[in-house]
C-alpha positions as CSV (number, residue, x, y, z in Angstrom):
1,X,36.6,15.4,-85.4
2,X,34.6,12.7,-87.2
3,X,31.0,12.0,-86.3
4,X,31.9,8.5,-85.1
5,X,34.5,9.9,-82.6
6,X,32.0,12.5,-81.3
7,X,29.4,9.7,-80.7
8,X,32.0,7.7,-78.9
9,X,32.9,10.6,-76.6
10,X,29.3,10.9,-75.2
11,X,27.2,11.7,-78.1
12,X,24.2,9.7,-79.3
13,X,26.4,6.7,-80.0
14,X,26.4,4.6,-83.1
15,X,23.1,4.4,-85.0
16,X,22.9,0.7,-84.4
17,X,22.1,1.3,-80.6
18,X,19.0,3.5,-81.1
19,X,16.6,0.6,-80.9
20,X,18.2,-0.5,-77.6
21,X,17.8,3.0,-76.2
22,X,14.1,3.1,-77.1
23,X,13.5,-0.2,-75.3
24,X,15.3,1.1,-72.1
25,X,13.1,4.2,-72.1
26,X,10.0,2.2,-72.4
27,X,11.1,0.1,-69.4
28,X,12.2,3.2,-67.4
29,X,8.9,5.1,-67.8
30,X,6.7,2.5,-66.0
31,X,9.3,2.3,-63.2
32,X,9.2,6.1,-62.8
33,X,5.4,6.0,-62.7
34,X,5.5,3.3,-59.9
35,X,7.9,5.4,-57.8
36,X,5.7,8.4,-58.1
37,X,2.6,6.4,-57.2
38,X,4.5,4.9,-54.2
39,X,5.5,8.4,-52.9
40,X,2.0,9.6,-53.2
41,X,0.6,6.6,-51.4
42,X,3.2,6.9,-48.6
43,X,2.6,10.6,-48.1
44,X,-1.2,10.2,-48.2
45,X,-1.1,7.3,-45.7
46,X,1.2,9.4,-43.4
47,X,-1.2,12.3,-43.4
48,X,-4.2,10.0,-42.8
49,X,-2.6,7.9,-40.0
50,X,0.6,8.7,-38.0
51,X,3.6,6.4,-38.2
52,X,3.4,5.7,-34.4
53,X,0.2,4.9,-32.6
54,X,-0.6,4.9,-28.8
55,X,-0.4,1.0,-28.9
56,X,3.2,1.3,-29.9
57,X,4.0,2.9,-26.6
58,X,2.0,0.6,-24.3
59,X,4.1,-0.6,-21.3
60,X,3.0,-3.9,-19.8
61,X,3.0,-3.3,-16.0
62,X,2.5,-6.0,-13.4
63,X,-1.2,-5.9,-12.5
64,X,-1.1,-6.0,-8.7
65,X,-3.8,-6.8,-6.2
66,X,-5.2,-10.0,-7.7
67,X,-7.4,-12.0,-5.4
68,X,-5.8,-14.8,-3.5
69,X,-6.0,-18.3,-4.9
70,X,-7.7,-19.5,-1.7
71,X,-10.9,-17.8,-3.0
72,X,-11.2,-19.2,-6.6
73,X,-14.7,-17.9,-7.3
74,X,-13.8,-14.3,-6.5
75,X,-10.5,-14.7,-8.3
76,X,-12.2,-15.7,-11.6
77,X,-14.8,-12.9,-11.4
78,X,-14.2,-9.5,-13.1
79,X,-10.7,-10.4,-14.2
80,X,-9.5,-10.5,-17.9
81,X,-6.2,-10.4,-19.7
82,X,-6.9,-7.0,-21.2
83,X,-6.9,-5.2,-17.8
84,X,-3.2,-5.0,-17.5
85,X,-3.0,-3.2,-20.9
86,X,-5.3,-0.3,-19.9
87,X,-2.5,1.6,-18.2
88,X,-2.5,4.4,-15.6
89,X,-4.6,7.5,-15.4
90,X,-3.8,10.8,-13.7
91,X,-7.2,11.9,-12.4
92,X,-5.9,15.4,-11.6
93,X,-5.8,16.0,-15.3
94,X,-9.2,15.8,-16.8
95,X,-8.3,17.4,-20.1
96,X,-7.9,14.0,-21.8
97,X,-11.4,13.0,-20.7
98,X,-12.8,16.3,-22.3
99,X,-10.7,16.1,-25.5
100,X,-13.7,15.3,-27.8
101,X,-16.1,17.9,-26.3
102,X,-16.9,21.5,-27.4
103,X,-14.7,24.5,-27.3
104,X,-16.1,25.9,-24.0
105,X,-15.9,22.5,-22.3
106,X,-12.2,22.3,-23.2
107,X,-11.6,25.8,-22.0
108,X,-13.3,25.1,-18.6
109,X,-12.4,21.4,-18.5
110,X,-12.6,21.0,-14.7
111,X,-16.0,22.7,-14.4
112,X,-17.5,20.9,-17.4
113,X,-16.2,17.5,-16.2
114,X,-17.7,18.0,-12.7
115,X,-21.1,19.1,-14.2
116,X,-21.4,16.1,-16.4
117,X,-21.3,13.7,-13.5
118,X,-24.8,12.5,-12.5
119,X,-26.2,13.1,-9.0
120,X,-26.5,9.7,-7.4
121,X,-29.6,8.6,-5.4
122,X,-30.1,10.2,-2.0
123,X,-28.4,8.8,1.0
124,X,-30.6,7.5,3.9
125,X,-31.0,9.1,7.3
126,X,-31.1,6.2,9.7
127,X,-31.3,8.1,13.0
128,X,-34.8,6.9,13.9
129,X,-34.4,3.3,12.9
130,X,-31.1,3.1,14.9
131,X,-32.6,4.6,18.1
132,X,-35.6,2.3,18.0
133,X,-33.8,-0.9,17.2
134,X,-34.0,-3.8,19.6
135,X,-30.3,-3.9,20.2
136,X,-30.1,-0.2,21.3
137,X,-33.3,-0.5,23.4
138,X,-31.9,-3.5,25.2
139,X,-28.6,-1.7,25.8
140,X,-30.4,1.3,27.3
141,X,-32.5,-0.9,29.6
142,X,-29.5,-2.9,30.7
143,X,-27.4,0.2,31.4
144,X,-30.3,1.8,33.4
145,X,-30.7,-1.4,35.5
146,X,-26.9,-1.4,36.3
147,X,-27.3,2.2,37.5
148,X,-30.3,1.3,39.7
149,X,-28.4,-1.7,41.2
150,X,-25.4,0.5,42.1
151,X,-27.5,3.3,43.6
152,X,-30.3,1.1,45.0
153,X,-33.0,3.3,43.3
154,X,-36.7,2.4,42.9
155,X,-38.7,1.8,39.7
156,X,-39.6,5.4,39.1
157,X,-35.8,6.2,39.2
158,X,-35.4,3.5,36.6
159,X,-37.7,5.2,34.2
160,X,-35.9,8.5,34.7
161,X,-32.6,6.8,34.0
162,X,-34.0,5.3,30.8
163,X,-35.3,8.7,29.7
164,X,-31.9,10.4,30.4
165,X,-30.0,7.7,28.5
166,X,-32.4,8.0,25.5
167,X,-31.8,11.7,25.4
168,X,-28.0,11.1,25.5
169,X,-28.4,8.5,22.7
170,X,-30.0,11.2,20.5
171,X,-27.0,13.5,21.1
172,X,-24.5,10.7,20.5
173,X,-26.0,9.5,17.2
174,X,-26.3,13.1,15.9
175,X,-22.7,13.7,16.7
176,X,-21.7,10.3,15.2
177,X,-23.7,10.1,11.9
178,X,-22.8,11.3,8.5
179,X,-24.8,13.9,6.5
180,X,-24.0,12.9,2.9
181,X,-25.0,15.3,0.1
182,X,-24.6,14.3,-3.5
183,X,-24.4,18.0,-4.5
184,X,-21.8,18.6,-1.9
185,X,-19.8,15.6,-3.1
186,X,-19.8,17.0,-6.7
187,X,-18.8,20.4,-5.5
188,X,-16.0,19.1,-3.3
189,X,-14.7,16.8,-6.0
190,X,-14.4,19.8,-8.3
191,X,-12.7,21.8,-5.6
192,X,-10.3,19.0,-4.8
193,X,-9.3,18.7,-8.4
194,X,-8.2,22.4,-8.2
195,X,-6.8,22.2,-4.7
196,X,-4.7,19.1,-4.9
197,X,-3.1,20.2,-8.2
198,X,-1.5,23.0,-6.2
199,X,0.9,20.7,-4.4
200,X,0.7,17.3,-6.1
201,X,2.0,16.5,-9.6
202,X,-0.4,13.7,-10.2
203,X,-2.8,11.2,-8.5
204,X,-2.4,8.0,-10.4
205,X,-4.9,5.1,-10.5
206,X,-4.8,1.9,-12.5
207,X,-7.6,1.9,-15.2
208,X,-7.9,-1.9,-15.0
209,X,-8.3,-1.9,-11.2
210,X,-11.0,0.8,-11.4
211,X,-12.8,-1.1,-14.1
212,X,-13.0,-4.1,-11.8
213,X,-14.2,-2.0,-8.9
214,X,-16.8,-0.4,-11.2
215,X,-18.2,-3.8,-12.2
216,X,-18.2,-5.0,-8.6
217,X,-20.2,-1.9,-7.4
218,X,-22.9,-2.8,-9.9
219,X,-23.7,-6.1,-8.2
220,X,-26.0,-4.4,-5.7
221,X,-24.2,-5.6,-2.5
222,X,-22.3,-3.5,0.0
223,X,-18.7,-2.6,-0.9
224,X,-16.3,-2.6,2.1
225,X,-13.2,-0.5,1.3
226,X,-10.3,-1.3,3.7
227,X,-7.3,1.1,3.1
228,X,-3.9,1.1,4.7
229,X,-3.6,4.4,6.6
230,X,-0.8,6.7,5.5
231,X,-2.1,10.3,5.7
232,X,-5.1,12.4,6.7
233,X,-5.6,12.9,3.0
234,X,-6.7,9.2,2.8
235,X,-10.1,10.1,4.3
236,X,-11.2,11.9,1.1
237,X,-9.0,10.3,-1.6
238,X,-11.1,7.1,-2.0
239,X,-14.4,9.0,-2.2
240,X,-12.9,11.5,-4.7
241,X,-11.5,8.7,-6.9
242,X,-14.8,6.7,-6.8
243,X,-16.6,9.9,-7.9
244,X,-14.5,10.1,-11.0
245,X,-15.9,6.6,-12.0
246,X,-19.5,7.3,-10.9
247,X,-19.3,4.9,-8.1
248,X,-21.4,5.5,-5.0
249,X,-19.4,7.1,-2.1
250,X,-19.0,4.9,1.0
251,X,-19.6,5.9,4.6
252,X,-16.2,6.6,6.1
253,X,-15.4,5.8,9.7
254,X,-13.2,8.5,11.2
255,X,-11.8,8.9,14.7
256,X,-13.3,11.7,16.9
257,X,-9.8,13.4,16.9
258,X,-10.8,14.5,13.4
259,X,-14.1,16.0,14.7
260,X,-12.8,19.6,14.6
261,X,-14.7,22.7,13.3
262,X,-15.1,23.2,9.6
263,X,-13.3,19.9,8.8
264,X,-16.0,17.8,10.5
265,X,-18.7,19.5,8.2
266,X,-16.5,18.7,5.2
267,X,-16.0,15.1,6.2
268,X,-19.7,14.5,7.1
269,X,-20.8,15.8,3.7
270,X,-18.4,13.3,2.1
271,X,-19.7,10.4,4.1
272,X,-17.6,10.6,7.2
273,X,-19.0,9.4,10.6
274,X,-17.1,9.9,13.8
275,X,-16.4,7.3,16.4
276,X,-14.5,7.4,19.6
277,X,-10.9,6.3,19.6
278,X,-11.7,4.4,22.8
279,X,-15.2,2.9,22.8
280,X,-15.3,2.6,26.6
281,X,-15.0,5.8,28.6
282,X,-14.6,4.2,32.0
283,X,-11.6,1.9,32.4
284,X,-12.6,-1.7,32.7
285,X,-16.3,-1.0,32.1
286,X,-17.9,-1.4,28.7
287,X,-20.1,1.4,27.4
288,X,-23.0,-0.9,26.2
289,X,-25.1,1.9,24.8
290,X,-22.4,3.5,22.6
291,X,-21.3,0.1,21.3
292,X,-24.9,-0.8,20.5
293,X,-25.4,2.6,18.7
294,X,-22.2,2.1,16.6
295,X,-23.0,-1.5,15.8
296,X,-26.6,-0.7,14.8
297,X,-25.7,2.3,12.7
298,X,-23.1,0.3,10.7
299,X,-25.5,-2.7,10.3
300,X,-28.4,-0.4,9.1
301,X,-26.1,1.2,6.5
302,X,-25.1,-2.3,5.3
303,X,-28.7,-3.5,5.1
304,X,-29.6,-0.5,3.0
305,X,-26.8,-1.5,0.5
306,X,-24.5,1.3,1.5
307,X,-20.7,0.9,1.3
308,X,-18.3,1.4,4.2
309,X,-14.7,2.5,4.4
310,X,-12.6,2.3,7.5
311,X,-8.9,2.0,8.3
312,X,-8.3,-1.6,9.4
313,X,-5.0,-0.7,11.0
314,X,-6.8,1.8,13.4
315,X,-4.3,4.7,12.9
316,X,-1.7,6.0,10.6
317,X,1.6,4.1,10.3
318,X,4.5,5.9,11.9
319,X,7.2,3.7,10.4
320,X,6.0,3.2,6.8
321,X,5.3,-0.5,7.5
322,X,1.7,-1.9,7.6
323,X,0.4,-2.0,11.1
324,X,-1.1,-5.2,12.6
325,X,-4.8,-4.9,12.0
326,X,-7.6,-4.4,14.5
327,X,-10.8,-6.3,13.9
328,X,-13.4,-4.3,15.8
329,X,-15.3,-2.6,13.0
330,X,-14.7,-5.6,10.6
331,X,-16.4,-7.9,13.1
332,X,-19.6,-5.8,12.7
333,X,-19.6,-6.6,8.9
334,X,-18.9,-10.3,9.5
335,X,-21.7,-10.5,12.1
336,X,-24.1,-8.7,9.7
337,X,-23.3,-11.4,7.1
338,X,-23.6,-14.2,9.6
339,X,-26.9,-13.0,10.9
340,X,-28.5,-12.6,7.5
341,X,-28.7,-8.7,7.6
342,X,-26.8,-8.8,4.3
343,X,-26.5,-11.6,1.8
344,X,-22.9,-10.8,1.0
345,X,-20.3,-8.0,0.9
346,X,-17.3,-7.4,-1.3
347,X,-14.0,-6.6,0.5
348,X,-11.7,-4.2,-1.3
349,X,-8.2,-3.7,0.0
350,X,-6.9,-0.3,-0.8
351,X,-3.4,1.1,-0.5
352,X,-1.8,4.6,-0.9
353,X,1.7,5.4,-2.1
354,X,2.9,9.0,-1.4
355,X,6.2,10.2,-2.9
356,X,6.5,12.6,0.0
357,X,4.7,12.5,3.4
358,X,2.0,15.2,3.3
359,X,1.4,15.1,7.1
360,X,5.0,15.9,7.9
361,X,7.5,13.4,9.4
362,X,6.9,11.3,12.5
363,X,10.4,11.8,14.0
364,X,8.9,13.3,17.1
365,X,6.9,10.3,18.0
366,X,9.6,7.9,16.9
367,X,11.9,9.7,19.4
368,X,9.5,8.7,22.1
369,X,7.6,12.0,22.4
370,X,3.8,12.2,22.7
371,X,1.6,12.8,19.6
372,X,0.3,16.4,19.2
373,X,-3.5,16.3,19.2
374,X,-5.3,17.7,16.0
375,X,-6.8,21.1,16.4
376,X,-8.5,23.6,14.1
377,X,-5.6,26.1,14.0
378,X,-3.1,23.2,13.7
379,X,-5.1,22.0,10.6
380,X,-5.1,25.5,9.1
381,X,-1.4,25.9,9.6
382,X,-0.8,22.5,8.0
383,X,-2.9,23.4,5.0
384,X,-0.9,26.6,4.4
385,X,2.4,24.7,4.9
386,X,1.2,22.1,2.3
387,X,0.2,24.8,-0.2
388,X,3.7,26.2,-0.4
389,X,5.5,22.9,-0.9
390,X,5.6,20.2,-3.5
391,X,4.8,16.6,-2.6
392,X,5.2,14.8,-5.9
393,X,2.7,12.2,-6.9
394,X,0.3,9.8,-5.2
395,X,-0.7,6.4,-6.4
396,X,-3.8,4.7,-5.2
397,X,-4.3,0.9,-5.8
398,X,-7.5,-1.0,-5.4
399,X,-7.0,-4.7,-5.1
400,X,-9.5,-7.1,-6.6
401,X,-12.7,-7.4,-4.5
402,X,-13.4,-10.7,-2.9
403,X,-16.6,-12.2,-1.5
404,X,-17.0,-12.1,2.3
405,X,-19.5,-15.0,2.0
406,X,-17.0,-17.1,0.1
407,X,-14.3,-16.4,2.7
408,X,-16.6,-17.3,5.6
409,X,-17.8,-20.5,3.9
410,X,-14.3,-21.7,3.3
411,X,-13.2,-20.9,6.8
412,X,-16.1,-22.8,8.3
413,X,-16.3,-25.7,5.9
414,X,-12.6,-26.5,6.2
415,X,-11.5,-26.1,9.8
416,X,-8.1,-27.6,8.9
417,X,-7.9,-25.7,5.6
418,X,-4.8,-23.4,5.4
419,X,-7.0,-20.5,6.2
420,X,-7.2,-21.8,9.8
421,X,-3.9,-23.6,9.9
422,X,-1.7,-23.2,13.0
423,X,0.7,-20.4,12.6
424,X,3.9,-21.8,14.1
425,X,5.4,-25.2,14.8
426,X,4.5,-26.9,18.1
427,X,8.0,-26.6,19.3
428,X,7.9,-22.8,19.0
429,X,4.5,-22.6,20.6
430,X,5.8,-24.5,23.5
431,X,8.9,-22.5,23.8
432,X,7.3,-19.1,23.6
433,X,3.9,-19.9,25.2
434,X,2.0,-18.0,22.5
435,X,0.7,-18.6,19.0
436,X,1.7,-16.5,16.0
437,X,-0.9,-13.8,16.2
438,X,-0.8,-13.1,12.5
439,X,-2.7,-16.3,11.8
440,X,-6.0,-17.9,12.8
441,X,-5.9,-20.8,15.2
442,X,-7.6,-24.1,14.3
443,X,-11.3,-23.4,14.7
444,X,-12.1,-26.8,16.2
445,X,-9.8,-26.2,19.1
446,X,-11.7,-23.0,20.2
447,X,-14.5,-22.8,22.7
448,X,-17.8,-21.3,21.5
449,X,-19.2,-19.6,18.4
450,X,-17.9,-16.2,19.5
451,X,-14.3,-17.4,19.6
452,X,-14.7,-19.0,16.2
453,X,-16.0,-15.7,14.8
454,X,-13.2,-13.8,16.4
455,X,-10.6,-16.1,14.8
456,X,-12.3,-15.8,11.4
457,X,-12.3,-12.0,11.7
458,X,-8.6,-12.1,12.6
459,X,-7.8,-14.2,9.6
460,X,-9.9,-11.9,7.4
461,X,-8.1,-8.8,8.7
462,X,-4.6,-10.3,8.3
463,X,-5.5,-11.4,4.8
464,X,-6.7,-8.0,3.8
465,X,-3.7,-6.2,5.2
466,X,-1.3,-8.7,3.5
467,X,-3.0,-8.2,0.1
468,X,-3.0,-4.4,0.4
469,X,0.6,-4.3,1.6
470,X,1.8,-6.4,-1.3
471,X,-0.2,-4.4,-3.7
472,X,1.7,-1.2,-2.8
473,X,4.0,-0.1,-5.6
474,X,7.2,1.6,-4.4
475,X,7.6,5.2,-5.6
476,X,10.9,6.8,-6.6
477,X,11.6,8.2,-3.2
478,X,10.9,4.8,-1.6
479,X,13.4,3.0,-3.8
480,X,16.1,5.6,-3.5
481,X,15.8,5.7,0.3
482,X,15.8,1.8,0.4
483,X,18.9,1.5,-1.6
484,X,20.7,4.2,0.3
485,X,20.0,2.5,3.6
486,X,20.8,-1.1,2.5
487,X,23.4,-1.0,-0.3
488,X,25.0,2.4,-0.2
489,X,25.0,3.6,3.5
490,X,28.5,5.2,2.9
491,X,27.4,7.1,-0.2
492,X,27.3,6.2,-3.9
493,X,28.2,7.7,-7.2
494,X,25.4,8.4,-9.7
495,X,26.6,5.9,-12.2
496,X,26.6,3.1,-9.6
497,X,23.2,4.2,-8.2
498,X,21.6,4.1,-11.7
499,X,22.7,0.4,-12.0
500,X,21.3,-0.3,-8.5
501,X,17.9,1.2,-9.4
502,X,17.8,-0.9,-12.6
503,X,18.7,-4.0,-10.6
504,X,16.0,-3.4,-7.9
505,X,13.3,-2.7,-10.5
506,X,14.2,-6.1,-12.1
507,X,14.0,-7.8,-8.7
508,X,10.5,-6.3,-8.1
509,X,9.2,-7.1,-11.5
510,X,10.3,-10.7,-11.0
511,X,7.9,-11.0,-8.1
512,X,5.1,-9.2,-10.0
513,X,5.5,-5.9,-8.2
514,X,5.1,-2.6,-10.1
515,X,6.9,0.6,-9.5
516,X,5.2,4.0,-9.3
517,X,7.4,5.9,-11.8
518,X,8.9,5.8,-15.2
519,X,11.5,7.7,-17.3
520,X,15.3,8.0,-17.4
521,X,16.7,6.6,-14.1
522,X,19.2,9.4,-13.6
523,X,16.3,11.9,-13.9
524,X,14.2,9.8,-11.5
525,X,17.1,9.8,-8.9
526,X,17.6,13.6,-9.1
527,X,13.8,14.1,-8.8
528,X,13.6,11.8,-5.8
529,X,16.6,13.5,-4.1
530,X,15.0,16.9,-4.6
531,X,11.7,15.8,-3.0
532,X,13.4,14.2,0.0
533,X,15.7,17.2,0.5
534,X,19.3,17.6,1.3
535,X,18.7,16.9,5.0
536,X,17.9,13.3,4.1
537,X,20.1,12.7,1.0
538,X,22.8,15.2,0.2
539,X,24.7,15.4,-3.1
540,X,28.2,16.6,-3.9
541,X,30.1,16.9,-7.2
542,X,33.4,15.1,-7.4
543,X,35.8,16.6,-9.9
544,X,38.3,13.7,-9.8
545,X,35.6,11.2,-10.9
546,X,33.5,13.5,-12.9
547,X,30.4,12.3,-11.2
548,X,27.8,13.2,-8.6
549,X,27.9,11.4,-5.3
550,X,24.9,11.0,-3.0
551,X,25.1,10.5,0.8
552,X,22.3,9.3,3.1
553,X,21.8,11.1,6.4
554,X,22.4,8.5,9.2
555,X,22.1,10.9,12.1
556,X,19.1,11.2,14.4
557,X,16.3,12.0,13.9
558,X,16.7,12.2,10.1
559,X,17.4,8.5,9.7
560,X,14.0,7.8,11.1
561,X,12.3,9.8,8.3
562,X,14.5,8.2,5.6
563,X,13.7,4.8,7.1
564,X,10.0,5.6,6.8
565,X,10.3,5.8,3.0
566,X,12.6,2.7,2.9
567,X,10.1,0.6,4.9
568,X,7.6,0.7,2.1
569,X,10.0,-1.5,0.1
570,X,11.2,-3.9,2.9
571,X,7.9,-5.8,2.8
572,X,8.8,-7.3,-0.6
573,X,12.2,-8.6,0.7
574,X,11.3,-9.5,4.3
575,X,11.3,-13.2,4.0
576,X,14.5,-13.3,1.9
577,X,16.1,-11.1,4.5
578,X,15.1,-13.4,7.3
579,X,16.5,-16.5,5.5
580,X,19.7,-14.6,4.7
581,X,20.1,-13.7,8.3
582,X,19.5,-17.3,9.3
583,X,22.1,-18.5,6.8
584,X,24.6,-16.0,8.2
585,X,23.9,-17.1,11.8
586,X,24.1,-20.8,11.0
587,X,27.3,-20.3,9.0
588,X,28.8,-18.1,11.7
589,X,29.3,-15.3,9.3
590,X,29.2,-11.5,10.0
591,X,28.8,-8.4,7.8
592,X,32.3,-7.3,8.8
593,X,34.0,-10.5,7.7
594,X,31.8,-11.2,4.6
595,X,33.7,-8.9,2.2
596,X,37.1,-10.2,3.2
597,X,36.4,-14.0,2.9
598,X,38.9,-15.8,0.7
599,X,37.7,-17.7,-2.4
600,X,38.9,-20.9,-0.7
601,X,36.5,-20.4,2.2
602,X,34.0,-23.3,2.5
603,X,30.9,-22.5,4.6
604,X,28.2,-25.1,5.0
605,X,24.8,-24.9,6.7
606,X,22.2,-27.5,7.7
607,X,19.0,-26.9,5.8
608,X,16.7,-27.8,8.7
609,X,18.6,-25.6,11.1
610,X,18.3,-22.6,8.8
611,X,14.5,-23.1,8.4
612,X,14.0,-23.5,12.2
613,X,16.1,-20.4,12.9
614,X,14.1,-18.5,10.2
615,X,10.8,-19.4,11.9
616,X,12.1,-18.2,15.2
617,X,13.2,-14.9,13.7
618,X,9.7,-14.5,12.2
619,X,8.2,-15.1,15.6
620,X,10.4,-12.5,17.2
621,X,9.3,-9.7,14.8
622,X,5.7,-11.0,14.2
623,X,4.3,-7.6,15.3
624,X,6.2,-5.9,12.5
625,X,5.2,-7.9,9.4
626,X,2.5,-10.3,8.2
627,X,4.9,-12.6,6.3
628,X,2.3,-14.9,4.7
629,X,-1.5,-14.7,4.4
630,X,-3.5,-17.0,6.7
631,X,-4.3,-19.3,3.8
632,X,-0.6,-20.3,3.5
633,X,1.8,-22.1,5.9
634,X,4.9,-20.2,7.0
635,X,7.1,-23.3,7.0
636,X,6.1,-24.1,3.4
637,X,6.7,-20.6,2.2
638,X,10.1,-20.4,3.9
639,X,11.1,-23.7,2.3
640,X,10.1,-22.3,-1.1
641,X,12.1,-19.2,-0.5
642,X,15.1,-21.3,0.5
643,X,14.7,-23.2,-2.9
644,X,14.9,-19.8,-4.6
645,X,18.3,-19.3,-2.9
646,X,19.5,-22.5,-4.5
647,X,18.2,-21.4,-8.0
648,X,20.0,-18.1,-7.5
649,X,23.1,-20.0,-6.6
650,X,23.4,-18.5,-3.2
651,X,23.3,-22.0,-1.8
652,X,24.2,-25.3,-3.3
653,X,21.8,-28.3,-3.1
654,X,21.8,-31.0,-0.4
655,X,21.0,-31.3,3.3
656,X,24.3,-29.7,4.1
657,X,24.0,-26.7,1.7
658,X,27.2,-24.9,0.8
659,X,27.1,-21.1,0.9
660,X,28.8,-19.9,-2.3
661,X,30.7,-17.1,-0.6
662,X,33.5,-17.4,-3.1
663,X,31.3,-15.6,-5.6
664,X,31.4,-11.8,-5.2
665,X,27.8,-11.4,-6.3
666,X,26.6,-13.9,-3.7
667,X,28.5,-12.0,-0.9
668,X,27.0,-8.7,-2.2
669,X,23.5,-10.2,-2.2
670,X,23.8,-11.6,1.3
671,X,25.1,-8.3,2.6
672,X,22.1,-6.5,0.9
673,X,19.5,-9.0,2.2
674,X,20.8,-8.9,5.8
675,X,20.8,-5.1,5.7
676,X,17.1,-5.1,4.9
677,X,15.9,-6.2,8.3
678,X,19.2,-5.7,10.1
679,X,18.3,-2.4,11.8
680,X,15.1,-4.0,13.1
681,X,16.8,-7.0,14.6
682,X,19.5,-4.7,16.1
683,X,16.8,-2.6,17.8
684,X,15.2,-5.7,19.3
685,X,18.7,-6.8,20.5
686,X,19.3,-3.3,22.0
687,X,16.0,-3.4,24.0
688,X,16.8,-6.8,25.3
689,X,20.3,-5.8,26.4
690,X,19.0,-2.7,28.1
691,X,16.4,-4.8,30.0
692,X,19.0,-7.3,31.1
693,X,21.8,-5.0,32.0
694,X,20.4,-1.5,32.8
695,X,16.8,-2.0,34.0
696,X,16.8,-2.1,37.8
697,X,13.3,-0.9,38.7
698,X,9.8,-0.9,37.2
699,X,9.2,1.9,34.8
700,X,6.1,3.3,33.0
701,X,6.0,2.8,29.3
702,X,6.8,6.4,28.6
703,X,9.8,6.4,30.9
704,X,11.0,3.0,29.6
705,X,10.9,4.3,26.0
706,X,12.8,7.4,27.0
707,X,15.5,5.4,28.8
708,X,15.9,3.0,25.9
709,X,16.2,5.9,23.5
710,X,19.0,7.4,25.6
711,X,20.7,4.1,25.8
712,X,20.6,3.8,22.0
713,X,22.0,7.3,21.5
714,X,24.8,6.4,23.9
715,X,25.7,3.3,21.9
716,X,25.6,5.2,18.7
717,X,28.0,7.9,20.0
718,X,30.4,5.1,21.2
719,X,30.4,3.6,17.7
720,X,28.8,0.3,18.9
721,X,25.8,0.5,16.5
722,X,26.0,-1.5,13.3
723,X,23.1,0.2,11.5
């Protein structure tokens, strides 16, 4: 074969191409050097800095608990746009806080973390100053004079009575007061970190919220923590969380039912002081001395700059809903501010979200039986029961602190400001003969300074509970129970339930409400079902559909427990549910006929009639919910909610609004919204029917509740109950 053919078959080619090959080689060599340099730079940068940083995984959650717009100065203070990006923290796990410490500190993270916390300044003992205060001395003398008048004693007997009452005062204050120890708080905080991790997966707090509380605590004025009461664990959780952020522990007001051996020592060491559940021992007669001691003890604490914590609802909720607040202890704080004992105080609404009730269920009490009083052995048994169970996670939310002085100034300077607006239309007040107790009355219409203060305290209490209630993020168990009782009472397949959870999360995010969980929704559902147990939500595999089906328990008493979890979500949909119920009533629609309506059906409602009916429904269940804060008008908020119905195409525009029942999604949404408060309205209707048709003689409250319960069970067996 010739040389030319060999070159053509793949050899070196013809000689005339050699210059071209050299030029290509010179061009290729720099390119290869560039690629090598690029690979080296890429590898070195990857080793120096990871491809994904923590900022790439930041989830922007709704920052709940912002101060109401009615207090602009407090709303502007402490808040910044960066707070919502700080994320959550599990304070049960301190390893992340000790990551950059030494080897031994990382090995004994809990102990090292507790030891590095500083001992705060000593807490004052106010016993002597309380007993010698003019208020207490005057109460002692007045009580002694009342005894003398009733027994017709002489002056010597008066002095003996005063001496006896003074000795009793010493015993009372010693039994009441806290004995706070900074060393004990540090030790207990370390112990709780170990103990709580035995039955809780996590205790979550919002870093942004805690930064705000930390800044507020450095202002040098008393902090008043007002939590919603869910569990006995609430008593120590706030103090423990504040310890993690080096914030001074408040003095915690606890009922004397918690004054049981061992536990009372624990609570006193953490700042607890015990007060009677009933301040007056004799029916119809005020215990002036005890009231003076309690009032003076709290006032002295405030004047020394100490914080307070008390449950504004009075007791634990048995239904999952927030309880209408009591203003007794709050009035002491307001009076101290009015009288100049303190320059100001910062009110901090607090709320707890438990995935599973730690105290056990309240079915016994909801069935009409009496509450079992707390005892030492009962508490010991409860602790052992808790230790061998899993209760999921707890989330604690601290709303933005607001100035008590600002609230009082706005309330007094603007008597017709929405803070003191009438709570219901004049027509409703005339019809029902009572005002809407969730709101303050107009201050100018009241008689006397005491009545004005009482109305301000009522408005403050309602505002605090409303803020805390709407700052409560639903946990996984709450959302699943809520959906099972509203949308899927007959059971639901997993695929459909996953869609439902996604939908309800979007609805909550639209109203700036966070949820207390994350992860794959299917895993979240299975986790929640396992926590709730098969007695509340059972599951069954269906071969024909290749899917898991879940069923809620609708039998007594389990439905009460399931309803407890569900009620923590109903707050966020209460007003929409009331308006949907009003639309259904005005349009003469029922849940039975709603799914079978033909597309040609034309249902029209009068806008004003719907709003009037909605206000009457709010009045009927005013003891169940605080629908709007005192700084807003119920009629205005209902009108705004009705406008949202138009934007969501549930209703058309106009005075005679058309209900778009021809759309399947509208029918489905109406059914869902009516089901939110439907059981509550049905229970009110049931009591009214019993009172009208069955009640023939006067009964005690206990007997009446028992009779109504029996009447309800009878209707349920006969298939007459809707929910």
